[in-house]
CSV table of C-alpha atoms in Angstrom, one decimal:
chain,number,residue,atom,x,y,z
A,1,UNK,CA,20.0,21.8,1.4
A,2,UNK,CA,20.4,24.6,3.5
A,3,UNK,CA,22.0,23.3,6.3
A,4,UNK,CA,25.0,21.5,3.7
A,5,UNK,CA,28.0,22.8,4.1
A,6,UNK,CA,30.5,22.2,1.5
A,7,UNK,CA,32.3,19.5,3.4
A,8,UNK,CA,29.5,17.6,3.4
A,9,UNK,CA,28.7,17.9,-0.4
A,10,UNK,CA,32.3,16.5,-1.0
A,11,UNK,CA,31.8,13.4,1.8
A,12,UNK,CA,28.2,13.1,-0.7
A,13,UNK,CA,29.8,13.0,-4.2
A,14,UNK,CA,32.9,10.8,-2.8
A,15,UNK,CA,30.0,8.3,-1.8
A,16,UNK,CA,28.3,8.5,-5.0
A,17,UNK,CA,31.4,8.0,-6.8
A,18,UNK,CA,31.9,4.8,-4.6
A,19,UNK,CA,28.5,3.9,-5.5
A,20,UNK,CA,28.7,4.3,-9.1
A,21,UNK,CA,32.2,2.2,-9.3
A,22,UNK,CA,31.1,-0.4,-6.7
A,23,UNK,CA,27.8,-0.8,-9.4
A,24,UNK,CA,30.3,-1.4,-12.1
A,25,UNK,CA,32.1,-4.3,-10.1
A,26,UNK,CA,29.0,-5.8,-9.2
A,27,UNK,CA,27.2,-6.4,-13.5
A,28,UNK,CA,30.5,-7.1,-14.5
A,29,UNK,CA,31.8,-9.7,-12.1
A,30,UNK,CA,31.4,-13.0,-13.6
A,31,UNK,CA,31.6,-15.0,-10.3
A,32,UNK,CA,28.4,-13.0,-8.8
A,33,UNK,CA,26.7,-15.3,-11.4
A,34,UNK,CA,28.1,-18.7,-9.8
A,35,UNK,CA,27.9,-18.3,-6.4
A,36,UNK,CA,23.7,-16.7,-7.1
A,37,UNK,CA,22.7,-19.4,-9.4
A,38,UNK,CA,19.0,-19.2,-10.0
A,39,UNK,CA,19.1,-16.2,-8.5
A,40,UNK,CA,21.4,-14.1,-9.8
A,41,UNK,CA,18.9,-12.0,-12.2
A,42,UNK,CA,16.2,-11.3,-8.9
A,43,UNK,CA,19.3,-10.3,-6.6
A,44,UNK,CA,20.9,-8.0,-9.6
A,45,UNK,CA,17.9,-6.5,-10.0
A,46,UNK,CA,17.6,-5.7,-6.3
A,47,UNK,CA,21.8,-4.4,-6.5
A,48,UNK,CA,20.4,-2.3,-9.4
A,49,UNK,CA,17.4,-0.5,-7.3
A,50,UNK,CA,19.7,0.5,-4.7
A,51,UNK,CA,22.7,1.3,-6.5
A,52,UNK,CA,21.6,2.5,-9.9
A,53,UNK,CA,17.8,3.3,-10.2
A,54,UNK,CA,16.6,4.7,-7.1
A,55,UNK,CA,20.1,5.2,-6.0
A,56,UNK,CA,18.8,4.1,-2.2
A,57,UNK,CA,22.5,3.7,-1.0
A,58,UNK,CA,23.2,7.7,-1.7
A,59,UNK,CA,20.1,8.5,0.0
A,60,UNK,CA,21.3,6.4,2.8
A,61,UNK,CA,25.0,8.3,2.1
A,62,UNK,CA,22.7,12.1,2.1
A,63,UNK,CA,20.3,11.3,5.1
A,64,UNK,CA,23.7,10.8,7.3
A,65,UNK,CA,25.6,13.7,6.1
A,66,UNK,CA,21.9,15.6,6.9
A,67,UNK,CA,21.3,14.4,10.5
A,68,UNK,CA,24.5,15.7,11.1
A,69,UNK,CA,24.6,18.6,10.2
A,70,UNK,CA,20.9,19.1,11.4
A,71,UNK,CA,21.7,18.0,15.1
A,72,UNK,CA,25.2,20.1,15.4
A,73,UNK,CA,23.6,23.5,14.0
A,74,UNK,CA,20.3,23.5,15.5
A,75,UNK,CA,21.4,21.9,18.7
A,76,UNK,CA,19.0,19.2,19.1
A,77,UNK,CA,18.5,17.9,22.7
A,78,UNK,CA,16.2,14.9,21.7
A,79,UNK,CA,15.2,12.6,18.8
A,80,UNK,CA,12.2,11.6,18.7
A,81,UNK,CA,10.8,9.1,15.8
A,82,UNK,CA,7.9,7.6,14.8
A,83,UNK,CA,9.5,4.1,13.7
A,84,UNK,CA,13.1,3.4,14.1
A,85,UNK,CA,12.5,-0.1,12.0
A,86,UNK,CA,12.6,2.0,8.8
A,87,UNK,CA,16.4,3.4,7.3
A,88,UNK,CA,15.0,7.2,8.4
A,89,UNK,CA,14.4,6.7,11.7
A,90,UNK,CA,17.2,4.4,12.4
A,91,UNK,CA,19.5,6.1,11.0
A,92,UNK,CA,18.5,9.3,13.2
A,93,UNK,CA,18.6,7.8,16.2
A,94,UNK,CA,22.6,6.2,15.3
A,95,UNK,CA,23.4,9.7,14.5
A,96,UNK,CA,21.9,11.1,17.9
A,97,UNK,CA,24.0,8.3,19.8
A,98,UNK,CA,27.2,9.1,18.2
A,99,UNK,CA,27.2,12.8,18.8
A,100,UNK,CA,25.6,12.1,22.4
A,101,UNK,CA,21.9,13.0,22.3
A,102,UNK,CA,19.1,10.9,23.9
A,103,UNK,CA,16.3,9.3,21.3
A,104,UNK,CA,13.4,8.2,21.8
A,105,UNK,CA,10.8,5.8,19.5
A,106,UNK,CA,7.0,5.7,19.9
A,107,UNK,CA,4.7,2.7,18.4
A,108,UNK,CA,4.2,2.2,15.1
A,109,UNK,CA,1.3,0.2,14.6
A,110,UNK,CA,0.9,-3.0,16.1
A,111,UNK,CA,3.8,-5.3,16.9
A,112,UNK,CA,2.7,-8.7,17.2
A,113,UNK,CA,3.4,-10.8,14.3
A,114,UNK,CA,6.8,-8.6,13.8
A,115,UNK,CA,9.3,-10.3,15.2
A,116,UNK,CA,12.4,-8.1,16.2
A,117,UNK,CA,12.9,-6.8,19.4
A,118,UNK,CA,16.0,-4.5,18.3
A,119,UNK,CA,15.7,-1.0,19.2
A,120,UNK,CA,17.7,1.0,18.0
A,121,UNK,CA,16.4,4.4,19.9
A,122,UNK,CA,17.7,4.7,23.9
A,123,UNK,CA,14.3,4.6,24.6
A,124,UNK,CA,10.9,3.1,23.1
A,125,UNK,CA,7.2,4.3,23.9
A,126,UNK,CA,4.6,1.4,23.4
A,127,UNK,CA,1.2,1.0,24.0
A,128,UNK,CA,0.6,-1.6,26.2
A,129,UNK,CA,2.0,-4.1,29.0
A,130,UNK,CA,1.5,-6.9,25.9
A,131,UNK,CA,3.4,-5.3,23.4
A,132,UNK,CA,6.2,-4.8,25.8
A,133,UNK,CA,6.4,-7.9,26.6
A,134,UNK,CA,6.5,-9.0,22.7
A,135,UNK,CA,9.8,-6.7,22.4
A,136,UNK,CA,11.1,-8.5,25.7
A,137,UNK,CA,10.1,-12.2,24.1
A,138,UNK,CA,11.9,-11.2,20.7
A,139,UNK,CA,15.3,-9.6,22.5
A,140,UNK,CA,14.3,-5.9,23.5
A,141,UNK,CA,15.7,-4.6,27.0
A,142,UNK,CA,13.2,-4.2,29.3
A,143,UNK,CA,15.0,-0.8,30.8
A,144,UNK,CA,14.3,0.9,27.2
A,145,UNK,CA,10.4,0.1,27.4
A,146,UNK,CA,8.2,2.9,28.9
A,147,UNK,CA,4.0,1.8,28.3
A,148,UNK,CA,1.8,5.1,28.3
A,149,UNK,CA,-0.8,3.7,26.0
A,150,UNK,CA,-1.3,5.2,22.4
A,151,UNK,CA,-1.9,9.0,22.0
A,152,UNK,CA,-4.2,8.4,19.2
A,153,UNK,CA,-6.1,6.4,21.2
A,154,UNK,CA,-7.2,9.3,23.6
A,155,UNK,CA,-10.1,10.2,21.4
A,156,UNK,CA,-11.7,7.0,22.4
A,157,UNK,CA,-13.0,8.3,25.6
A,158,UNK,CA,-14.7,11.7,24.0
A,159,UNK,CA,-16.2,9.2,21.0
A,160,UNK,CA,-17.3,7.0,23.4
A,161,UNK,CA,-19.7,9.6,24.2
A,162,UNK,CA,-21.4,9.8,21.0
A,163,UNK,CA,-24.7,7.9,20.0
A,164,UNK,CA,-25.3,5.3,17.5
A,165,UNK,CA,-27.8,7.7,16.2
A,166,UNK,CA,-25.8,11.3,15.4
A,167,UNK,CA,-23.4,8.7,14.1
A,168,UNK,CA,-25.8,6.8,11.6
A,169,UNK,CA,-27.1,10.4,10.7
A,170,UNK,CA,-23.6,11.6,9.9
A,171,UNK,CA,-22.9,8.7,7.3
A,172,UNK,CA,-26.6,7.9,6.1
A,173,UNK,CA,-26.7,4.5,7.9
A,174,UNK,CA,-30.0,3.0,9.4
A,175,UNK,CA,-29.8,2.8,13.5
A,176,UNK,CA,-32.2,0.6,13.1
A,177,UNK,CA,-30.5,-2.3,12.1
A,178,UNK,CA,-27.2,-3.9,13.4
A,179,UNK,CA,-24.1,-2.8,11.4
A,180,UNK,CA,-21.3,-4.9,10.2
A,181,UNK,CA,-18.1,-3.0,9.2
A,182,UNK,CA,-15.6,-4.5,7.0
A,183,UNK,CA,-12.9,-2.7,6.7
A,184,UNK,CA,-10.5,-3.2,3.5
A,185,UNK,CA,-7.1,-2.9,3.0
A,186,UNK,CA,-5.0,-2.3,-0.4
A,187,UNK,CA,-3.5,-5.6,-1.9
A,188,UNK,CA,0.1,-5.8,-0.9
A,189,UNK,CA,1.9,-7.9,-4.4
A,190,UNK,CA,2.3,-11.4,-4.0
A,191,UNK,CA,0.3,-12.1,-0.4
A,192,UNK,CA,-3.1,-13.4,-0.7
A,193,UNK,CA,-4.8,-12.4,2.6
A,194,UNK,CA,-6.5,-9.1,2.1
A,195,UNK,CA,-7.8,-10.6,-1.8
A,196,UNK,CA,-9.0,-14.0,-0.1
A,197,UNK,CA,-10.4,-12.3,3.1
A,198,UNK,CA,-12.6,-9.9,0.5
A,199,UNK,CA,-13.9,-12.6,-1.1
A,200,UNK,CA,-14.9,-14.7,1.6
A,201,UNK,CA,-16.7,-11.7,3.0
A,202,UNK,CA,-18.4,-11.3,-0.1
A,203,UNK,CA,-19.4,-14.8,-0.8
A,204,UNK,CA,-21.1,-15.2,2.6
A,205,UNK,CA,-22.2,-11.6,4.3
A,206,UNK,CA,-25.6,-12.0,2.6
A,207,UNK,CA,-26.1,-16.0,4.1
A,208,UNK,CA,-26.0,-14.2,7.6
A,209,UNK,CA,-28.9,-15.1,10.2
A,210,UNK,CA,-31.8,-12.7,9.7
A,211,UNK,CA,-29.5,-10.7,7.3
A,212,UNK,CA,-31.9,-8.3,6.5
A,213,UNK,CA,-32.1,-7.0,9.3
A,214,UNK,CA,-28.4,-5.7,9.5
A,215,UNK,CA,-26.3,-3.3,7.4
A,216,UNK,CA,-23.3,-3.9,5.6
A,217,UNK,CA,-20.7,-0.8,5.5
A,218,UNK,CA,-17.7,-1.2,3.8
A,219,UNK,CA,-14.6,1.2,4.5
A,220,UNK,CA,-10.9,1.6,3.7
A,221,UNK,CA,-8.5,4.5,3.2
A,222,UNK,CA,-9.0,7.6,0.8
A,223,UNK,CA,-6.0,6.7,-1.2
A,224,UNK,CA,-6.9,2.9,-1.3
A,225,UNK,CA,-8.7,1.9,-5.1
A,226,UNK,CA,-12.3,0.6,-4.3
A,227,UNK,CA,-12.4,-2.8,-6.4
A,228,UNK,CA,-15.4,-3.0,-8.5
A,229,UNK,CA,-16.7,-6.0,-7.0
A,230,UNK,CA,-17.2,-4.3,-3.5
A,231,UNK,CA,-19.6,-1.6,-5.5
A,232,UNK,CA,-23.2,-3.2,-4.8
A,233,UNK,CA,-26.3,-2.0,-3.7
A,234,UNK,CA,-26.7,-4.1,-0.6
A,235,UNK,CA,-22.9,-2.6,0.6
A,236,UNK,CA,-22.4,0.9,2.1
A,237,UNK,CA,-19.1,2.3,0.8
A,238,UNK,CA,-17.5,4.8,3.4
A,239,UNK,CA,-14.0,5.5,2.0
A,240,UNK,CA,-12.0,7.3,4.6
A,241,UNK,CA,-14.8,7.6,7.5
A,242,UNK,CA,-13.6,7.7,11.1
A,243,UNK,CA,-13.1,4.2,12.3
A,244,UNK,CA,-14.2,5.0,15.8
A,245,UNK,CA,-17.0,6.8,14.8
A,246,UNK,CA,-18.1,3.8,12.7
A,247,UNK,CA,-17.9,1.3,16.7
A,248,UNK,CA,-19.6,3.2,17.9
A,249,UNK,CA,-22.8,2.4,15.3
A,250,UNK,CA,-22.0,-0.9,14.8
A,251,UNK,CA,-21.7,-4.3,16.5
A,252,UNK,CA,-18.6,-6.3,14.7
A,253,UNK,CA,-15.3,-5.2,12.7
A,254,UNK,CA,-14.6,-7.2,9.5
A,255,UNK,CA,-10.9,-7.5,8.6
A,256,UNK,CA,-8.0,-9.3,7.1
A,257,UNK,CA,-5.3,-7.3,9.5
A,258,UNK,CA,-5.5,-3.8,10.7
A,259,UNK,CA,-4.9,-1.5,13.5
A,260,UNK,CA,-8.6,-0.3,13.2
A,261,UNK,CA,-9.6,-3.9,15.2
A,262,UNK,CA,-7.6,-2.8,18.2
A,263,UNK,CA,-9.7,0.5,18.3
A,264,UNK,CA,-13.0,-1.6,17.3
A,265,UNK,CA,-11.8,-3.6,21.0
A,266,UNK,CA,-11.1,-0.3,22.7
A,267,UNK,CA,-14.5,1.2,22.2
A,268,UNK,CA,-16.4,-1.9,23.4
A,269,UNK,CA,-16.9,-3.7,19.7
A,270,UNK,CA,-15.5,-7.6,19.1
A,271,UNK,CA,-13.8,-8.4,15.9
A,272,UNK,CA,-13.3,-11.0,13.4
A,273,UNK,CA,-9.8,-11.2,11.6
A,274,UNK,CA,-10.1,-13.0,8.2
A,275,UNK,CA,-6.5,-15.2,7.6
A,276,UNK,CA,-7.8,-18.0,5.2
A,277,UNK,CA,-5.0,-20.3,4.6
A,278,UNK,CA,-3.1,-19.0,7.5
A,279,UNK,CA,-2.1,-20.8,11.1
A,280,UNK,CA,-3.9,-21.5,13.8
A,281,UNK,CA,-1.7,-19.0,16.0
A,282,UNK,CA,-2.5,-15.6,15.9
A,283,UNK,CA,-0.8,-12.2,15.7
A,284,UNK,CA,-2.9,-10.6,18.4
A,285,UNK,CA,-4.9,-13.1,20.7
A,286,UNK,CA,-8.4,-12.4,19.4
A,287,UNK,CA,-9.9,-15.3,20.0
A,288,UNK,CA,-7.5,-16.1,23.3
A,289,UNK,CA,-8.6,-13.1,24.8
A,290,UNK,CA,-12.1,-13.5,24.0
A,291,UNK,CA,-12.4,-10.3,21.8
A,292,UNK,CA,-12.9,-11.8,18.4
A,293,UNK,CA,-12.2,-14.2,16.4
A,294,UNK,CA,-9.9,-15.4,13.8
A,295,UNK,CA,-11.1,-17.4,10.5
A,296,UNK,CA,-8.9,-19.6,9.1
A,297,UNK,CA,-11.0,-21.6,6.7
A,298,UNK,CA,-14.1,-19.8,5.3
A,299,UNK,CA,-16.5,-22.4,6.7
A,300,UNK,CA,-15.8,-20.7,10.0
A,301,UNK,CA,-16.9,-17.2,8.9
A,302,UNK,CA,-20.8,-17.9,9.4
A,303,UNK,CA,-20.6,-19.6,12.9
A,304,UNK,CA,-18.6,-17.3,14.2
A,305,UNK,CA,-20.1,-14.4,13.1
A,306,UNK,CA,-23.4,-15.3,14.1
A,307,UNK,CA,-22.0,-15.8,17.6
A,308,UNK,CA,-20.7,-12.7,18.1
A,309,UNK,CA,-23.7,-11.1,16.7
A,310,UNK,CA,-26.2,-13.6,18.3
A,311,UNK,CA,-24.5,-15.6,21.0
A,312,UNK,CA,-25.3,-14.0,25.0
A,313,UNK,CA,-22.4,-16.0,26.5
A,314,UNK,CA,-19.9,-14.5,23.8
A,315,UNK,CA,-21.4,-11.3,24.7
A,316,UNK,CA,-20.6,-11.5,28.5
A,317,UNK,CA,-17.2,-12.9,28.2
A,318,UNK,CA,-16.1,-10.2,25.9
A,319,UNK,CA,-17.5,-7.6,28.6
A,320,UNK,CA,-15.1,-9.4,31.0
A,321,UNK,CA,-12.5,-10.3,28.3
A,322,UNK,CA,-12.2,-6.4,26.9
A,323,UNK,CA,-10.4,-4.9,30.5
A,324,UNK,CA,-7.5,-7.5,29.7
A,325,UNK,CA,-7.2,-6.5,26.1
A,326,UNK,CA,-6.9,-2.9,27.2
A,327,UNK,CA,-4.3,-3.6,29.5
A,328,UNK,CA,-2.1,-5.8,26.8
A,329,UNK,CA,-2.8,-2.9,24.0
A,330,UNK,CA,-3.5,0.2,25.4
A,331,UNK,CA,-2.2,0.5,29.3
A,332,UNK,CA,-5.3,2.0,29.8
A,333,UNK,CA,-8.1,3.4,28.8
A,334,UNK,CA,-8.4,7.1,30.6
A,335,UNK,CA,-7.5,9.9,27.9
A,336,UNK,CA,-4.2,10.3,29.2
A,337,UNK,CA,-1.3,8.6,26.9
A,338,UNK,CA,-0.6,11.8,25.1
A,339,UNK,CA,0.2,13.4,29.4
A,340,UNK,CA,2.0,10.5,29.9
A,341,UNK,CA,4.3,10.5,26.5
A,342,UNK,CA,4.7,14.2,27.4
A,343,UNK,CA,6.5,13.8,30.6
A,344,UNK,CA,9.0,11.3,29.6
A,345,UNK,CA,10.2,13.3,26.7
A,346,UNK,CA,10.3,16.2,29.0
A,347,UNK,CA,12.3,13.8,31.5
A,348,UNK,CA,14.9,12.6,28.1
A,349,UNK,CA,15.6,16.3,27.5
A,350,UNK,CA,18.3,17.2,29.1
């Protein structure tokens, strides 16, 4: 609030007077409910959101008004964002363009699967030489594409390091025995893959060749509700334990999607992504590249565990197979993608 000058309080309440009459117009028009048909009550209901309930258009309207002011009185000489996809970071980096001030975007997550190549930053950091060329594929100029490999990633090398033993000590695991790690995610509404992919885990870790001599761990995010079927005595829960720490103990990475299989990769760890229902084609080339595996129908979860548990041949052509992946996600793996992002935001300041 601070940095709002009364000019820009007055631009604020003139756009939230525009919303609030522009809300009118839209419950009250009688043709909105022709031309939507069917879905006229799920579209109103979306208008009413963003105009009414959460207001998101005068956030939108105050977030501007903000950046402005922001970028004139502290005299910004670079934007840099986490994720320009998202209405906060995009709309930073159109501000920074129309007052004349570079912008740069890092990686969010991972890209395959998400398919927009629009950036609106002048310039985009990204992992590896795989996910620039998914921005490239989907419409992204090459010139705004910089790979340095991901700054998180860095700790790889140091953990690396680490034993299987200090690790099992530190989370009261058995080294041993082999360790699966499934790692869960929170339901999104309405999708089916992270509640199907639990449940084919469940139905089928015990049936596992020479299960009992392995370890089942179980992890996921603090904030992330632990279901009540996942609380059993042959399952270790390990809410919010380091997911490299955990590759380093174990021998496979359980999942329906997350970032957390790229890391399992990085350290030297295959993984198998659990997609019942979904295509053959994946999001990132598990099985192409010889990293992992993707199931598709739970009568593949067995046999493809067990080979990348069991299997010697599997074994070597991950070895070989891992150096790609690297490449494609990462640039490489050497402790040095923070050095690197540093100099080309030193480079964008002017």
């Amino acid at each position: 609030e601070s940095y709002m000058n009364d000019e820009a309080k007055k631009r604020i309440k003139k756009g939230e007077a525009w919303m609030n009459e522009s809300w009118k117009k839209i419950n009250s028009d009688p043709k909105l409910k022709v031309v939507l048909g069917n879905n006229y009550e799920k579209v109103l209901a979306i208008l009413e959101y963003c105009f009414k309930t959460r207001r998101r258009f005068l956030e939108i309207i105050r977030y501007i008004e903000l950046y402005n002011e922001v970028f004139i009185q502290e005299k910004i000489k670079l934007v840099f964002v986490s994720d320009d996809v998202n209405v906060v970071g995009r709309l930073a980096c159109m501000i920074a363009k129309k007052q004349g001030i570079p912008s740069l975007d890092i990686q969010h997550g991972q890209l395959q699967g998400n398919p927009t190549g629009e950036i609106t930053a002048d310039k985009m950091i990204v992992n590896g030489k795989g996910d620039k060329k998914h921005l490239i594929l989907h419409g992204a100029n090459p010139d705004q594409l910089i790979v340095t490999g991901q700054p998180r990633f860095d700790a790889v090398v140091d953990k690396l390091k680490l034993s299987k033993k200090e690790i099992c000590d530190k989370y009261g695991l058995d080294p041993s025995k082999k360790i699966i790690v499934y790692s869960y995610q929170k339901p999104v509404p309405e999708e089916n893959i992270v509640v199907s992919a639990k449940k084919c885990f469940l139905d089928n870790f015990s049936k596992i060749k020479n299960s009992s001599d392995l370890q089942f761990v179980v992890t996921m995010r603090l904030d992330t509700p632990i279901p009540s079927d996942l609380q059993r005595d042959e399952i270790k829960l390990l809410p919010g334990a380091d997911i490299q720490e955990l590759a380093v103990c174990s021998e496979i990475l359980l999942t329906a999607y997350s970032t957390a299989a790229v890391e399992y990769v990085l350290m030297g760890k295959p993984v198998m992504a659990i997609n019942l229902g979904a295509g053959e084609e994946e999001d990132i080339a598990y099985t192409k590249l010889g990293v992992g595996f993707k199931i598709v129908n739970e009568a593949e979860f067995l046999p493809s565990i067990e080979r990348a548990l069991f299997n010697v041949d599997f074994v070597k052509k991950f070895k070989q197979s891992r150096s790609e992946f690297i490449t494609d996600f990462n640039y490489k793996l050497d402790g040095n993608a923070k050095t690197r992002c540093l100099k080309v935001i030193s480079n964008m300041i002017k």
